[in-house]
Amino acid sequence: MTRFNNEAYEALVNDLINDAFYLEGASRRGTIAKIRQYAEVIVRKILSLPKKNKVTLGEERIILSIKEKNNPLLLNSIKAINKMGSKCTHTQFTREITEEDVKTVIDSLFNLYACLLIDYFEKYEFGTNLEVVHQFSILPPIIRHLTLEYLYSKYPENIMIIDKLSLAILKSHNEEAAIKWIEERKEKLKATPSVSKSAENDIIEKAGEELARIIISTAPNMYELCTERINLVADNINKNGKLYNDFESAIEHYRKSGTIIGESSEVKEFNSIMEFLYLGRKSKSELN
């Protein structure tokens, strides 16, 4: 049972997100300072800490708890936000804050978002719940890319991760980047069948051993499948544009889709993460 409650932080997160991303005329220094505060809330969520616990990013106790997660992406991102955020809240640091400074901090923030999802998929294998995979696809492509890239480094045989990662690269970057990713792993992907063991067993059960072997033997490998999928989706994007590319354009889809129905820990934990990631975010229409 989690000790972190989304509702307890809703008002605070609304203010921090507004001041960091939507406040007209906000300074770069102020933006970074607000993201640093917001990162403390995310750390609370990642570590499942109750409200009574004090949290500061550079505190030794917090860093030790983060190190126990054994996730370098998480640790390095917290250090990056804390370093720049501390500078932006102290008067000794007087140089101009650049766009690159802000970008570095926002990139690290997105890494923290990804780490929430990585934690979840370390517990519940990616691809085993198709409803979760569908809801996950409602997140901005860059968040999916960061999450799946980390998961792929640990689980390179998971064909659902391979498929969704190649598409996330296409949507967060472009067709050239997605094809490059596939080509760099061409031999490995060619040796990876597109039919998982569980799917293979299902086919055998439904079609019988003999027919199943024919179906499985003619199925494409992951190199062929990914290449075909990239071409199809890229063609669709070229014709119709990207459906969404950031939280502000994705949130309407999240609101329409709602949460996954179910009372299992797997479903409730995922719904909680999605709700948290969209806290404070506004749609493009609300910003106009």
Coordinates of C-alpha atoms in Angstrom, one line a residue:
M1 CA 0.0 0.0 0.0
T2 CA 1.5 3.3 -1.1
R3 CA 2.0 6.0 1.6
F4 CA 2.0 8.8 -1.0
N5 CA -1.4 10.3 -1.8
N6 CA -1.9 12.2 -5.1
E7 CA -4.7 14.3 -3.7
A8 CA -2.6 15.6 -0.8
Y9 CA -0.3 17.3 -3.3
E10 CA -2.7 18.3 -6.0
A11 CA -2.9 22.0 -5.0
L12 CA 0.8 22.3 -4.6
V13 CA 1.6 20.6 -8.0
N14 CA -1.0 22.7 -9.7
D15 CA 0.8 25.9 -8.5
L16 CA 4.3 24.5 -9.3
I17 CA 3.4 23.3 -12.8
N18 CA 1.6 26.6 -13.5
D19 CA 4.5 28.8 -12.4
A20 CA 7.1 26.6 -14.1
F21 CA 5.4 26.1 -17.5
Y22 CA 2.3 28.4 -17.9
L23 CA 3.1 31.6 -16.1
E24 CA 3.5 34.4 -18.7
G25 CA 6.7 36.3 -18.2
A26 CA 8.2 33.8 -15.8
S27 CA 12.0 34.1 -15.6
R28 CA 14.3 31.2 -16.4
R29 CA 15.6 31.3 -12.9
G30 CA 12.1 31.1 -11.5
T31 CA 11.2 28.2 -13.8
I32 CA 14.2 26.1 -12.7
A33 CA 13.5 26.9 -9.0
K34 CA 9.9 25.7 -9.4
I35 CA 10.9 22.5 -11.1
R36 CA 13.3 21.8 -8.3
Q37 CA 10.4 22.1 -5.8
Y38 CA 8.3 19.9 -8.1
A39 CA 11.0 17.3 -8.3
E40 CA 10.9 16.9 -4.5
V41 CA 7.2 15.9 -4.9
I42 CA 8.2 13.4 -7.6
V43 CA 10.8 11.9 -5.3
R44 CA 8.2 11.6 -2.6
K45 CA 6.1 9.6 -5.1
I46 CA 9.0 7.5 -6.3
L47 CA 10.0 6.6 -2.7
S48 CA 6.4 6.4 -1.5
L49 CA 6.9 8.8 1.4
P50 CA 4.2 10.1 3.7
K51 CA 3.5 13.8 3.9
K52 CA 5.0 14.1 7.3
N53 CA 8.5 13.2 6.0
K54 CA 10.7 16.1 5.1
V55 CA 12.3 15.8 1.6
T56 CA 15.1 17.9 0.1
L57 CA 16.9 16.7 -3.0
G58 CA 20.4 16.9 -1.7
E59 CA 19.7 15.4 1.7
E60 CA 22.0 12.4 2.4
R61 CA 19.1 10.2 3.6
I62 CA 17.2 10.8 0.4
I63 CA 20.2 10.2 -1.8
L64 CA 20.9 6.9 0.0
S65 CA 17.3 5.8 -0.6
I66 CA 17.5 6.8 -4.3
K67 CA 20.8 4.8 -4.6
E68 CA 19.0 1.7 -3.3
K69 CA 16.8 1.9 -6.5
N70 CA 20.0 1.1 -8.5
N71 CA 18.8 3.3 -11.3
P72 CA 21.6 5.6 -12.6
L73 CA 19.0 7.6 -14.7
L74 CA 17.1 8.5 -11.5
L75 CA 20.2 9.4 -9.4
N76 CA 21.8 11.5 -12.1
S77 CA 18.6 13.4 -12.9
I78 CA 18.0 14.2 -9.3
K79 CA 21.6 15.5 -8.9
A80 CA 21.3 17.6 -12.1
I81 CA 18.0 19.2 -10.9
N82 CA 19.3 19.8 -7.4
K83 CA 22.6 21.3 -8.7
M84 CA 20.9 23.8 -11.0
G85 CA 17.9 24.4 -8.8
S86 CA 20.1 25.2 -5.8
K87 CA 22.0 27.8 -7.8
C88 CA 18.7 29.4 -8.9
T89 CA 17.5 29.8 -5.3
H90 CA 20.7 31.3 -3.9
T91 CA 21.8 34.9 -4.4
Q92 CA 25.5 33.9 -4.7
F93 CA 24.8 32.6 -8.2
T94 CA 24.4 35.8 -10.3
R95 CA 25.1 34.8 -13.9
E96 CA 22.4 34.8 -16.5
I97 CA 20.3 31.6 -16.7
T98 CA 20.3 30.3 -20.3
E99 CA 17.8 28.4 -22.4
E100 CA 20.2 25.5 -22.3
D101 CA 20.1 25.6 -18.4
V102 CA 16.3 25.3 -18.5
K103 CA 16.4 22.5 -21.2
T104 CA 18.9 20.5 -19.0
V105 CA 16.5 20.7 -16.0
I106 CA 13.4 19.9 -18.1
D107 CA 15.2 16.9 -19.6
S108 CA 16.1 15.7 -16.1
L109 CA 12.4 16.2 -15.0
F110 CA 11.2 14.0 -17.9
N111 CA 13.8 11.4 -16.8
L112 CA 12.1 11.4 -13.4
Y113 CA 8.7 10.9 -15.0
A114 CA 10.2 7.9 -16.9
C115 CA 11.7 6.5 -13.6
L116 CA 8.2 6.4 -12.1
L117 CA 7.1 4.2 -15.0
I118 CA 10.3 2.2 -15.0
D119 CA 9.7 1.3 -11.3
Y120 CA 6.3 0.2 -12.2
F121 CA 7.3 -2.0 -15.2
E122 CA 10.1 -3.6 -13.1
K123 CA 7.3 -4.8 -10.9
Y124 CA 4.8 -5.6 -13.7
E125 CA 6.4 -6.8 -16.9
F126 CA 5.8 -4.5 -19.9
G127 CA 3.4 -6.0 -22.4
T128 CA 1.6 -8.5 -20.1
N129 CA -1.4 -6.2 -19.7
L130 CA -2.6 -4.7 -23.0
E131 CA -4.8 -2.2 -21.3
V132 CA -1.8 -0.7 -19.5
V133 CA 0.2 -0.7 -22.8
H134 CA -2.7 1.2 -24.4
Q135 CA -2.9 3.8 -21.6
F136 CA 0.8 4.1 -21.6
S137 CA 0.6 5.2 -25.3
I138 CA -1.4 8.3 -24.2
L139 CA 1.7 9.8 -22.7
P140 CA 3.9 12.2 -24.7
P141 CA 6.3 10.3 -27.0
I142 CA 9.4 11.5 -25.2
I143 CA 8.3 10.0 -21.9
R144 CA 7.6 6.7 -23.6
H145 CA 10.9 6.8 -25.4
L146 CA 12.9 7.4 -22.2
T147 CA 11.0 4.7 -20.3
L148 CA 11.3 2.1 -23.0
E149 CA 14.9 2.9 -23.8
Y150 CA 15.8 2.1 -20.2
L151 CA 13.6 -1.0 -20.1
Y152 CA 15.1 -2.3 -23.4
S153 CA 18.7 -2.0 -22.0
K154 CA 17.6 -4.5 -19.3
Y155 CA 15.1 -6.6 -21.2
P156 CA 16.3 -6.7 -24.9
E157 CA 14.3 -9.9 -25.6
N158 CA 10.9 -8.3 -24.8
I159 CA 9.3 -7.9 -28.2
M160 CA 6.6 -5.6 -27.0
I161 CA 9.3 -3.2 -25.7
I162 CA 11.1 -3.4 -29.0
D163 CA 8.0 -2.7 -31.0
K164 CA 6.8 0.2 -28.9
L165 CA 10.3 1.7 -28.5
S166 CA 10.9 1.9 -32.2
L167 CA 7.5 3.7 -32.6
A168 CA 8.3 6.0 -29.7
I169 CA 11.5 7.1 -31.3
L170 CA 9.7 7.8 -34.5
K171 CA 7.1 10.0 -32.7
S172 CA 9.5 11.7 -30.3
H173 CA 12.1 12.4 -33.0
N174 CA 11.6 11.3 -36.6
E175 CA 11.6 8.5 -39.1
E176 CA 15.3 8.7 -39.7
A177 CA 16.1 8.3 -36.0
A178 CA 13.7 5.3 -35.8
I179 CA 15.2 3.6 -38.8
K180 CA 18.7 4.2 -37.5
W181 CA 17.8 2.5 -34.2
I182 CA 16.5 -0.5 -36.1
E183 CA 19.4 -0.7 -38.5
E184 CA 22.0 -0.5 -35.6
R185 CA 20.4 -3.7 -34.2
K186 CA 19.6 -5.4 -37.5
E187 CA 21.2 -8.8 -36.8
K188 CA 19.8 -9.0 -33.3
L189 CA 16.3 -8.1 -34.4
K190 CA 16.5 -10.5 -37.3
A191 CA 17.2 -13.3 -34.8
T192 CA 14.3 -12.3 -32.6
P193 CA 10.9 -13.8 -33.6
S194 CA 7.9 -11.6 -33.5
V195 CA 5.8 -14.3 -31.8
S196 CA 6.3 -14.6 -28.1
K197 CA 6.4 -17.9 -26.3
S198 CA 3.0 -17.3 -24.7
A199 CA 1.5 -16.3 -28.1
E200 CA 3.1 -19.4 -29.6
N201 CA 1.4 -21.6 -27.0
D202 CA -1.9 -19.9 -27.7
I203 CA -1.6 -20.5 -31.4
I204 CA -0.8 -24.2 -30.8
E205 CA -3.7 -24.6 -28.5
K206 CA -6.1 -23.0 -31.0
A207 CA -4.8 -24.2 -34.3
G208 CA -3.1 -27.4 -33.4
E209 CA 0.6 -28.3 -33.5
E210 CA 1.0 -28.7 -37.3
L211 CA -0.8 -25.6 -38.5
A212 CA 0.7 -23.6 -35.6
R213 CA 4.2 -24.4 -36.8
I214 CA 3.4 -23.2 -40.3
I215 CA 1.9 -19.9 -38.9
I216 CA 4.9 -19.3 -36.6
S217 CA 7.5 -20.1 -39.3
T218 CA 6.0 -17.6 -41.7
A219 CA 5.7 -14.8 -39.1
P220 CA 8.1 -11.9 -39.6
N221 CA 11.1 -11.4 -37.4
M222 CA 11.3 -8.2 -35.3
Y223 CA 13.5 -6.4 -37.8
E224 CA 10.9 -7.0 -40.5
L225 CA 8.0 -6.2 -38.2
C226 CA 9.6 -2.9 -36.9
T227 CA 10.6 -1.8 -40.4
E228 CA 7.1 -2.3 -41.7
R229 CA 5.5 -0.6 -38.7
I230 CA 7.8 2.4 -38.9
N231 CA 7.0 2.8 -42.6
L232 CA 3.3 2.6 -42.1
V233 CA 3.1 5.0 -39.1
A234 CA 5.6 7.4 -40.6
D235 CA 3.4 7.6 -43.7
N236 CA 0.4 8.3 -41.6
I237 CA 2.2 11.0 -39.7
N238 CA 3.3 12.6 -43.0
K239 CA -0.3 12.7 -44.2
N240 CA -2.1 13.6 -41.0
G241 CA 0.5 15.0 -38.6
K242 CA 1.3 13.8 -35.1
L243 CA -1.7 13.2 -32.9
Y244 CA 0.0 14.8 -29.9
N245 CA 3.6 15.6 -28.9
D246 CA 3.5 17.0 -25.4
F247 CA 1.4 17.0 -22.2
E248 CA -0.7 19.9 -23.4
S249 CA -1.9 18.1 -26.5
A250 CA -2.0 14.6 -24.9
I251 CA -4.1 15.5 -21.9
E252 CA -7.4 15.6 -23.8
H253 CA -6.8 12.0 -25.0
Y254 CA -6.1 11.1 -21.4
R255 CA -9.2 12.7 -20.1
K256 CA -11.4 11.0 -22.7
S257 CA -9.8 7.6 -22.2
G258 CA -10.1 7.9 -18.4
T259 CA -8.6 5.3 -16.1
I260 CA -8.4 1.5 -16.5
I261 CA -11.3 -0.2 -14.7
G262 CA -10.1 -2.7 -12.1
E263 CA -9.2 -3.2 -8.5
S264 CA -6.0 -5.2 -8.8
S265 CA -2.7 -3.6 -7.5
E266 CA -1.3 -3.6 -11.0
V267 CA -4.2 -1.5 -12.3
K268 CA -4.5 0.8 -9.3
E269 CA -0.8 1.6 -9.2
F270 CA -0.7 2.4 -12.9
N271 CA -3.8 4.6 -12.7
S272 CA -2.2 6.5 -9.8
I273 CA 1.0 7.1 -11.8
M274 CA -0.9 8.4 -14.8
E275 CA -3.0 10.7 -12.7
F276 CA 0.1 12.0 -11.0
L277 CA 1.9 12.7 -14.4
Y278 CA -1.1 14.7 -15.6
L279 CA -1.6 16.7 -12.3
G280 CA -1.5 20.4 -13.1
R281 CA -1.2 20.0 -16.8
K282 CA -3.5 22.1 -19.0
S283 CA -4.8 21.4 -22.5
K284 CA -3.9 23.7 -25.4
S285 CA -7.5 25.0 -25.5
E286 CA -7.3 26.0 -21.8
L287 CA -4.1 27.9 -22.5
N288 CA -5.6 30.0 -25.3

